PDB file of C-alpha atoms in Angstrom:
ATOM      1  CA  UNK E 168       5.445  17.138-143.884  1.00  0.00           C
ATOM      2  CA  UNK E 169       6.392  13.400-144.018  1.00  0.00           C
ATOM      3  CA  UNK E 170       8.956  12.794-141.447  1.00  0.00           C
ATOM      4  CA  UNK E 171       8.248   9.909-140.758  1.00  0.00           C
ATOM      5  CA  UNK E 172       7.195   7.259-143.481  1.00  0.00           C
ATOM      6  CA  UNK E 173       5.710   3.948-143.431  1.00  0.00           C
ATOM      7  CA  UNK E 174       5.339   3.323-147.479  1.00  0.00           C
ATOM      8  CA  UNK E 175       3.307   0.098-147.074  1.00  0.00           C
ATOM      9  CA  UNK E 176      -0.120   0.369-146.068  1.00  0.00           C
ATOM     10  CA  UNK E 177      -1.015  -3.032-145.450  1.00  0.00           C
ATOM     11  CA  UNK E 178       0.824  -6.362-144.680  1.00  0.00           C
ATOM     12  CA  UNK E 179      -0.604  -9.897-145.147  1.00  0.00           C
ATOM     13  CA  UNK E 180       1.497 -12.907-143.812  1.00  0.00           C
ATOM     14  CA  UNK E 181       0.394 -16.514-142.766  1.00  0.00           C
ATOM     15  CA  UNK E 182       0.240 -17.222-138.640  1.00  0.00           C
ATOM     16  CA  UNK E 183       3.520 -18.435-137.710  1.00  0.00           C
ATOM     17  CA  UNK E 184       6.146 -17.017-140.256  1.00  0.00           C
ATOM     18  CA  UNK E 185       8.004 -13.435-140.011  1.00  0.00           C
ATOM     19  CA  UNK E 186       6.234 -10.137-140.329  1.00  0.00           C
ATOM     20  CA  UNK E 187       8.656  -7.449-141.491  1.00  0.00           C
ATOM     21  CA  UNK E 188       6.905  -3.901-140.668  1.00  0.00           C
ATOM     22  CA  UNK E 189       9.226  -0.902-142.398  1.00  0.00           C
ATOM     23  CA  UNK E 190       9.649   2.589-141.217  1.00  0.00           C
ATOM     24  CA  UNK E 191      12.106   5.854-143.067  1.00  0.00           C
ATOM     25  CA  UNK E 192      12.239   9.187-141.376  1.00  0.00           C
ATOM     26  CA  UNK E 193      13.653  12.106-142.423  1.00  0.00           C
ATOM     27  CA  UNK E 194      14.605  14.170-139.345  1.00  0.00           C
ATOM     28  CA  UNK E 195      17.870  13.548-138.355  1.00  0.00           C
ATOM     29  CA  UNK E 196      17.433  14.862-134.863  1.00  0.00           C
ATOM     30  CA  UNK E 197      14.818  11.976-134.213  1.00  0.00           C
ATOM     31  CA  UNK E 198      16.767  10.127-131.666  1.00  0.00           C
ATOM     32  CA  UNK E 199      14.183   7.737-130.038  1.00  0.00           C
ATOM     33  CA  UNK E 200      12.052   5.641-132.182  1.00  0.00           C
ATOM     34  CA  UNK E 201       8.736   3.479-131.212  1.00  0.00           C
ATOM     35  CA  UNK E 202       6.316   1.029-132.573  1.00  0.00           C
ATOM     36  CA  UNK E 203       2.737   1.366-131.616  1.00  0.00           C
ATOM     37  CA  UNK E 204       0.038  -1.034-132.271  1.00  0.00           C
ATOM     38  CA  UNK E 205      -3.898  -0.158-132.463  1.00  0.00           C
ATOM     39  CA  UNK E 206      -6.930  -1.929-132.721  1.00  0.00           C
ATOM     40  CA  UNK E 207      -9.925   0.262-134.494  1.00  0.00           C
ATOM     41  CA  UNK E 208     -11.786   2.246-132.034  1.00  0.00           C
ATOM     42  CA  UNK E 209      -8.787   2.173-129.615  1.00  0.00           C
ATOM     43  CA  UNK E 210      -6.081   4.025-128.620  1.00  0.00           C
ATOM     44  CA  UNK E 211      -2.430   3.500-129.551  1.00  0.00           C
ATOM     45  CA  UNK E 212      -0.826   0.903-127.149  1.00  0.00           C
ATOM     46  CA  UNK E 213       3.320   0.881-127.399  1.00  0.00           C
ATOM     47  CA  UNK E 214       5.236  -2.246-128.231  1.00  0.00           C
ATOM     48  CA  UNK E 215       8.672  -1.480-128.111  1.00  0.00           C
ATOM     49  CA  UNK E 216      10.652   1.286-128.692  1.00  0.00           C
ATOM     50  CA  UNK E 217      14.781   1.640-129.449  1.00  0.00           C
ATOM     51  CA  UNK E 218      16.841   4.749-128.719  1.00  0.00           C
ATOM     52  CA  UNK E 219      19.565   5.687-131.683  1.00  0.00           C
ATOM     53  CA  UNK E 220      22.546   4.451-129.539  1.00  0.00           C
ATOM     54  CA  UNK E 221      21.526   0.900-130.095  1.00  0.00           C
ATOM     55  CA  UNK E 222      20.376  -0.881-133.471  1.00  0.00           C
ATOM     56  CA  UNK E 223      18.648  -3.358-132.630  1.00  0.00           C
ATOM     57  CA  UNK E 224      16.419  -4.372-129.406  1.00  0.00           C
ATOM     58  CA  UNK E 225      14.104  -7.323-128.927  1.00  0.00           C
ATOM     59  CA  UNK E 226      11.183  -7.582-126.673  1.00  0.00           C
ATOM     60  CA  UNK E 227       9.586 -11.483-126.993  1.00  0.00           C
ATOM     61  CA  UNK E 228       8.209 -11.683-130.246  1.00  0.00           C
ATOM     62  CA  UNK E 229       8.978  -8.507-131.259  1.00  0.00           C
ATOM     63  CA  UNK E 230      11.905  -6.664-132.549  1.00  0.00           C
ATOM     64  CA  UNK E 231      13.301  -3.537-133.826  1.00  0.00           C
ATOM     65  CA  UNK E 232      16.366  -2.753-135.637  1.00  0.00           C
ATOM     66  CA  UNK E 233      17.369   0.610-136.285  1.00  0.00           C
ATOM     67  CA  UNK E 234      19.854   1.685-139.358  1.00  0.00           C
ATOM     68  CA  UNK E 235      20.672   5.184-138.466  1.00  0.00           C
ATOM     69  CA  UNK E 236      22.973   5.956-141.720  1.00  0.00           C
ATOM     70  CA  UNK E 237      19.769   4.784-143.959  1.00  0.00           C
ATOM     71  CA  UNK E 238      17.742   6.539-141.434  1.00  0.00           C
ATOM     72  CA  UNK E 239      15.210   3.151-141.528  1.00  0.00           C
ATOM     73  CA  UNK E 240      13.686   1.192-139.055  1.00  0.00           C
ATOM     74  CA  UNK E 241      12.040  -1.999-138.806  1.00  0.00           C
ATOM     75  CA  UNK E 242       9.968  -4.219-136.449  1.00  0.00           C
ATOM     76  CA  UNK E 243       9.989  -8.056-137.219  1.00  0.00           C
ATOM     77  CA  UNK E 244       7.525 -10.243-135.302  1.00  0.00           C
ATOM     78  CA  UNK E 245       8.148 -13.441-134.740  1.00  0.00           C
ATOM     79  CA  UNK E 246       6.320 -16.285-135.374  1.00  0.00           C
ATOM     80  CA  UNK E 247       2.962 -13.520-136.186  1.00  0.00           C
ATOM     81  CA  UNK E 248      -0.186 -14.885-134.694  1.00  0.00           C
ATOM     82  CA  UNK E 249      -3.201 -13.461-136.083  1.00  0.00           C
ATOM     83  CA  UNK E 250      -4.079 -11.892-132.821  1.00  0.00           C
ATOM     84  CA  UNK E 251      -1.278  -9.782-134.060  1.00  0.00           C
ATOM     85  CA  UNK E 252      -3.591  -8.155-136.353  1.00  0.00           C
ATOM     86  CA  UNK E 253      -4.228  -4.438-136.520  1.00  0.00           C
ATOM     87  CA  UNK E 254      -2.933  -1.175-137.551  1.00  0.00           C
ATOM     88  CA  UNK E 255       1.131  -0.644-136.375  1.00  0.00           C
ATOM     89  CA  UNK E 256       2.455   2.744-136.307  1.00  0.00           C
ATOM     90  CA  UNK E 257       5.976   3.781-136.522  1.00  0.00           C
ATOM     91  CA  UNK E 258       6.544   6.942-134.328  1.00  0.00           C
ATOM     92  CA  UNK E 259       9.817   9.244-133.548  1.00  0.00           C
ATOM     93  CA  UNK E 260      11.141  11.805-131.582  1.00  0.00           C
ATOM     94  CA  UNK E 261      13.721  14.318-130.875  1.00  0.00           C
ATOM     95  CA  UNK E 262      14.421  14.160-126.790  1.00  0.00           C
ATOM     96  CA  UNK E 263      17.593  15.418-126.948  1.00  0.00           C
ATOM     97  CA  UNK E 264      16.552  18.041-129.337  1.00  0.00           C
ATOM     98  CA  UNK E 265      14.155  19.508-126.905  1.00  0.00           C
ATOM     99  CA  UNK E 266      11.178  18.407-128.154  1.00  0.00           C
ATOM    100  CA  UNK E 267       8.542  15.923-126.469  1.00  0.00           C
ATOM    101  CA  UNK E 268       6.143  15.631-129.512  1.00  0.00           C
ATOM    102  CA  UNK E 269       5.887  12.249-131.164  1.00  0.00           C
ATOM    103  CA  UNK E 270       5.793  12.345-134.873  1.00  0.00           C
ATOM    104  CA  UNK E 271       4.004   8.741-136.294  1.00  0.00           C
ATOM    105  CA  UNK E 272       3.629   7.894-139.421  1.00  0.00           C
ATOM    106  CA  UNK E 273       0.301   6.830-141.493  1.00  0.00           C
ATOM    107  CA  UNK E 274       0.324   3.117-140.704  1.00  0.00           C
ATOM    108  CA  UNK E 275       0.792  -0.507-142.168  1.00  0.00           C
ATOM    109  CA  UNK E 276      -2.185  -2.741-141.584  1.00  0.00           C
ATOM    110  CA  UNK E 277      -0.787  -6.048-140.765  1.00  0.00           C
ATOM    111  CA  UNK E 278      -3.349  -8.836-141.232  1.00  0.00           C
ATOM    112  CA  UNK E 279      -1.853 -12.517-140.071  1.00  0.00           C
ATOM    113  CA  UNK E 280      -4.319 -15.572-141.870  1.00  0.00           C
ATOM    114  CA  UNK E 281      -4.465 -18.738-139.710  1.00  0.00           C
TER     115      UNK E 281
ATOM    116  CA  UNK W 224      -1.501  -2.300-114.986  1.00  0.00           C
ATOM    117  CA  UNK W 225      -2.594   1.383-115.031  1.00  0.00           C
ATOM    118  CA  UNK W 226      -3.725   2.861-117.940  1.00  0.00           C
ATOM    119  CA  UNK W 227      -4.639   6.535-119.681  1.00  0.00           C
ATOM    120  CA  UNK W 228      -8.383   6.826-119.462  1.00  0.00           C
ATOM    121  CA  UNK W 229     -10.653   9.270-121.372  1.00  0.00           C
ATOM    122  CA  UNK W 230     -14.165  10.503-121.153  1.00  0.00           C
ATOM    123  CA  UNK W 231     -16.614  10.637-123.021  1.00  0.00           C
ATOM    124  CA  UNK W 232     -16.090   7.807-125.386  1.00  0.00           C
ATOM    125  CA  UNK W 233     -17.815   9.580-128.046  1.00  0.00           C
ATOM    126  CA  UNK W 234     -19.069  12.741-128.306  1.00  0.00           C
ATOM    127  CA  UNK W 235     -20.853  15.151-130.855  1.00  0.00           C
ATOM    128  CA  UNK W 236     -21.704  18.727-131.199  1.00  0.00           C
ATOM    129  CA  UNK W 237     -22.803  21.548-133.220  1.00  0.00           C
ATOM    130  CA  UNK W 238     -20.379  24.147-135.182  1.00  0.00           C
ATOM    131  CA  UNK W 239     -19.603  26.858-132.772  1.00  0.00           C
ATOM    132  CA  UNK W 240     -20.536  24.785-129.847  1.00  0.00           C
ATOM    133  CA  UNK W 241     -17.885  24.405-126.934  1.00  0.00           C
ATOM    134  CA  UNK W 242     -16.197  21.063-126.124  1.00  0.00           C
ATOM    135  CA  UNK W 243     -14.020  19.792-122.930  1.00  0.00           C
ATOM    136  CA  UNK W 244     -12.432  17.012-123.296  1.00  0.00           C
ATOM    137  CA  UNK W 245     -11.269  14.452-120.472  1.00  0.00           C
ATOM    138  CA  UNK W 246      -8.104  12.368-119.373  1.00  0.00           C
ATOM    139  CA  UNK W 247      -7.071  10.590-116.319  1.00  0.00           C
ATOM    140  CA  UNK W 248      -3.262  10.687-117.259  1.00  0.00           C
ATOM    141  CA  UNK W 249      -1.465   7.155-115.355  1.00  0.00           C
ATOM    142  CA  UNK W 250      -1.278   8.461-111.666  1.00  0.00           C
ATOM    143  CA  UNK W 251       2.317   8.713-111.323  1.00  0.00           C
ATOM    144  CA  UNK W 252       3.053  10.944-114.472  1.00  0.00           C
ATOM    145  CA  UNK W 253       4.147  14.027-114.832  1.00  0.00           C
ATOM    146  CA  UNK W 254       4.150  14.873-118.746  1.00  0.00           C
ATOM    147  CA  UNK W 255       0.666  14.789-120.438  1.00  0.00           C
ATOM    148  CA  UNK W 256      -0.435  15.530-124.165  1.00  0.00           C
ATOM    149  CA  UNK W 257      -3.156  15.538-126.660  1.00  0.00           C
ATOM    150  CA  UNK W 258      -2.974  14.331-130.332  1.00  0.00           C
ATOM    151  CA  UNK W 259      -5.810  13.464-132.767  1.00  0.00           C
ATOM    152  CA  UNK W 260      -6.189  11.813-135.751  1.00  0.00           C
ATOM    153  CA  UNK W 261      -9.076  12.777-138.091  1.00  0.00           C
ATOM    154  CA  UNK W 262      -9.988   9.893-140.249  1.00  0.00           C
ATOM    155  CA  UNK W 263      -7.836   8.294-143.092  1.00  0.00           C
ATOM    156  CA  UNK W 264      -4.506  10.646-141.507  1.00  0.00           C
ATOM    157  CA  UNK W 265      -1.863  10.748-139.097  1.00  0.00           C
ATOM    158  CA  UNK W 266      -1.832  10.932-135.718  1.00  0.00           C
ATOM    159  CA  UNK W 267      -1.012  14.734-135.160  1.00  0.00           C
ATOM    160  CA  UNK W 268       0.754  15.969-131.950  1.00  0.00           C
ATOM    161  CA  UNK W 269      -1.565  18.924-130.574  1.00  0.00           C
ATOM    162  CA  UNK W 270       0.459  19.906-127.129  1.00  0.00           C
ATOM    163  CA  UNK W 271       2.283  18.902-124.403  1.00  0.00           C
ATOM    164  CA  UNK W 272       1.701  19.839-120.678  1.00  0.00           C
ATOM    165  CA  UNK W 273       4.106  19.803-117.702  1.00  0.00           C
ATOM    166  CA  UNK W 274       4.111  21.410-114.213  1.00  0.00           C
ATOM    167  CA  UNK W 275       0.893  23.156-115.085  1.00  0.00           C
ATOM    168  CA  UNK W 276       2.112  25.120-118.109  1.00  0.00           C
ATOM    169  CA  UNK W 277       2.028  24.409-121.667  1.00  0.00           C
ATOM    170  CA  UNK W 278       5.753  22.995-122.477  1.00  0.00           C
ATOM    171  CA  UNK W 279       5.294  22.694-126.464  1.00  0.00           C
ATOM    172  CA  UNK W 280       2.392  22.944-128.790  1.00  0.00           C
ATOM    173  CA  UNK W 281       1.885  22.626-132.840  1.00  0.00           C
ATOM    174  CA  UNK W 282       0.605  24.484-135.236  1.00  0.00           C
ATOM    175  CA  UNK W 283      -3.118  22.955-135.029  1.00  0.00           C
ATOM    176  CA  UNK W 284      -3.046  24.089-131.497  1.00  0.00           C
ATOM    177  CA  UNK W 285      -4.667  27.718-131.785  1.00  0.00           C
ATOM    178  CA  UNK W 286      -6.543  29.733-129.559  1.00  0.00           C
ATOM    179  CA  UNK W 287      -9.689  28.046-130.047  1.00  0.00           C
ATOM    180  CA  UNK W 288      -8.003  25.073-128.218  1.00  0.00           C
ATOM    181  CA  UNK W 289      -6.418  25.231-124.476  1.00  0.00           C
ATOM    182  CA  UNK W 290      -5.611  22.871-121.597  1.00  0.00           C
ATOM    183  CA  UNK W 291      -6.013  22.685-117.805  1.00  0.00           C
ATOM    184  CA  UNK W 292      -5.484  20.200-115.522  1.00  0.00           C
ATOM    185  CA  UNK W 293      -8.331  21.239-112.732  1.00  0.00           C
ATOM    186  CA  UNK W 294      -7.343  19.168-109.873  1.00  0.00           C
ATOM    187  CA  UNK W 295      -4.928  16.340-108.977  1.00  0.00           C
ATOM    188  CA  UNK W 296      -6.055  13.761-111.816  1.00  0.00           C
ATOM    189  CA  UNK W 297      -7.879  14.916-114.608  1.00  0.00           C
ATOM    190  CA  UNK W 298      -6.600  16.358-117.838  1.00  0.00           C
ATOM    191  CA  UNK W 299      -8.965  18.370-119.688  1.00  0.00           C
ATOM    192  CA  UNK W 300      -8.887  19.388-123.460  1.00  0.00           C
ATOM    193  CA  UNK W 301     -10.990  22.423-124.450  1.00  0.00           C
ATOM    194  CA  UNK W 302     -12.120  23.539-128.149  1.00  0.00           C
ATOM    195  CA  UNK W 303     -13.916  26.825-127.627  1.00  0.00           C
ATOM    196  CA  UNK W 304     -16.199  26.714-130.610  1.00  0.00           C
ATOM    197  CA  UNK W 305     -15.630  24.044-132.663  1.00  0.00           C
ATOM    198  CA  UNK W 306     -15.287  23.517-136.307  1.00  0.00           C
ATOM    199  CA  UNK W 307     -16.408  21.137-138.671  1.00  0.00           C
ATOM    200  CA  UNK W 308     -13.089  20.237-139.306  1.00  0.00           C
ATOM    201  CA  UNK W 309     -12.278  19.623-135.494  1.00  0.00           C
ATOM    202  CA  UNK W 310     -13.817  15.906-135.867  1.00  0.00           C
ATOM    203  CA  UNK W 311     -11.495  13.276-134.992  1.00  0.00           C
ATOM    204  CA  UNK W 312     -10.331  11.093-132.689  1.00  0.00           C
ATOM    205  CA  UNK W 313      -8.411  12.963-129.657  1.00  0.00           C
ATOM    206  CA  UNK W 314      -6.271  10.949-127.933  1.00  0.00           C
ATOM    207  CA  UNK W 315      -4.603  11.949-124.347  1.00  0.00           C
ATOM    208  CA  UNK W 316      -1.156  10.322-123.229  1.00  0.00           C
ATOM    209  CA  UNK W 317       1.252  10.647-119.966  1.00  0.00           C
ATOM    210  CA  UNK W 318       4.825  10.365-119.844  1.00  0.00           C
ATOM    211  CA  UNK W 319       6.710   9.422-116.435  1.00  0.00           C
ATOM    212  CA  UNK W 320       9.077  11.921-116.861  1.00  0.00           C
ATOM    213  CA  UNK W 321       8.849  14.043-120.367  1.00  0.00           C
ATOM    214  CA  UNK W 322      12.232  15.770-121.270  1.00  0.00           C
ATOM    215  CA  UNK W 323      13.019  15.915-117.503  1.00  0.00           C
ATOM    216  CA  UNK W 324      17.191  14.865-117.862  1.00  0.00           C
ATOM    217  CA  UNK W 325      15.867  14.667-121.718  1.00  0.00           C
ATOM    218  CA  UNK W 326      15.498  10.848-120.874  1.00  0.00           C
ATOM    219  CA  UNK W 327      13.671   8.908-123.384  1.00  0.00           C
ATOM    220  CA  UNK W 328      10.268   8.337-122.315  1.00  0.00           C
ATOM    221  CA  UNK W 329       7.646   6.155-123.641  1.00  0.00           C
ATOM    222  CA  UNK W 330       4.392   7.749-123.998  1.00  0.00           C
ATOM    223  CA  UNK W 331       1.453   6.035-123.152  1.00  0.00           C
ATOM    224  CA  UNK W 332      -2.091   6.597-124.873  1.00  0.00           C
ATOM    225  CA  UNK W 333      -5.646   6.469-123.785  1.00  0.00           C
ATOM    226  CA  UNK W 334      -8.573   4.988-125.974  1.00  0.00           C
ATOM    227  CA  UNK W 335      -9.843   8.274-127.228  1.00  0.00           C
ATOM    228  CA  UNK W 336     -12.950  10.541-127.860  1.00  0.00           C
ATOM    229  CA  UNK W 337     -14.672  10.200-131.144  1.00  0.00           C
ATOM    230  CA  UNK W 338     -15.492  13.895-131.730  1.00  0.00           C
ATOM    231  CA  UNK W 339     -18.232  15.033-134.299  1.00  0.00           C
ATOM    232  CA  UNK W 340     -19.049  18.116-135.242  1.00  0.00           C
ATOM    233  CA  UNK W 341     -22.361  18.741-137.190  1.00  0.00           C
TER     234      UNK W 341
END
């Protein structure tokens, strides 16, 4: 049951240009779509999330466009520092579908090289 | 800023043995939940918890597993005789306001408990 789909498991970029982290789901009810980051031996912490009336929202560094008719998401961080390192997880759900359960998908290791 | 926290840290067991599991959801929440993540997969959604009852639950989330929250804070997790293949990491989250209005709301994760069971 792959609803949600992050095909790349890692990233590597150089500190200071564009990381491009990629994200397909399936479930055409998901309606609200986030982006978690986690460190290893830690929890999930949330970055920034969009809801499916918008396509695009931008938090600092970070942004996320939605493409509802390709059913794709992306986050782009920019410049990526190499604090930015760790494991970023794409996660969806269906609020207005009546369900509160976030479905993530299996994770892209970004690694950013000073 | 506040923040999910979860006890103990790490925590192992033999088959068969009970486990509880502990959360301090963010104080002003209202939805809670557990997921875990056994190693090298997903992050699975186990249940969600509002106004003291169970509000939606997968299919991992059997009879060997339940949920209480015992008093104004704490969130607890209970496997009732665990299972080799219960190791993972559990992870509790809170929600300011869950489906209530079915507004959008971020959940918010604590930093886990590394379950083993021998």
């Amino acid at each position: 049951d792959q609803q949600v789909k992050q095909n790349s498991p890692s990233l590597s970029v150089q500190e200071g240009r564009i990381s491009i982290l990629n994200c397909d789901y399936t479930n055409s009810m998901f309606d609200y779509f986030l982006w978690y980051k986690k460190y290893p031996a830690e929890g999930p912490t949330f970055l920034i999330s969009i809801s499916s009336i918008k396509d695009k929202n931008e938090d600092g560094r970070f942004t996320v466009f939605l493409n509802k008719s390709a059913k794709h998401l992306s986050l782009h961080i920019v410049p990526s520092q190499p604090g930015d390192s760790a494991v970023y997880f794409c996660a969806a759900n269906a609020a207005q579908g009546g369900s509160e359960k976030l479905v993530f998908g299996k994770g892209t290791k970004l690694t950013v090289n000073p | 800023e506040p923040e999910v926290t979860q006890t103990p840290s790490h925590q192992v067991t033999q088959m068969g043995q009970e486990v509880i599991l502990r959360c301090v959801p963010i104080s002003n929440h209202l939805y809670f939940y557990w997921y875990r993540q056994i190693l090298g997969q997903k992050v699975e959604f186990l249940v969600s918890f509002y106004n003291n009852e169970i509000s939606e639950k997968s299919e991992i989330f059997d009879d060997q597993f339940s949920v209480e929250r015992p008093d104004g804070s704490n969130f607890t997790l209970k496997i009732r005789s665990t299972k080799l293949e219960d190791s993972a990491m559990y992870f509790c989250a809170s929600s300011e306001d869950g489906l209530a209005g079915l507004v959008q709301e971020t959940q918010y994760f604590g930093p886990g408990t590394r379950l083993l069971v021998l």
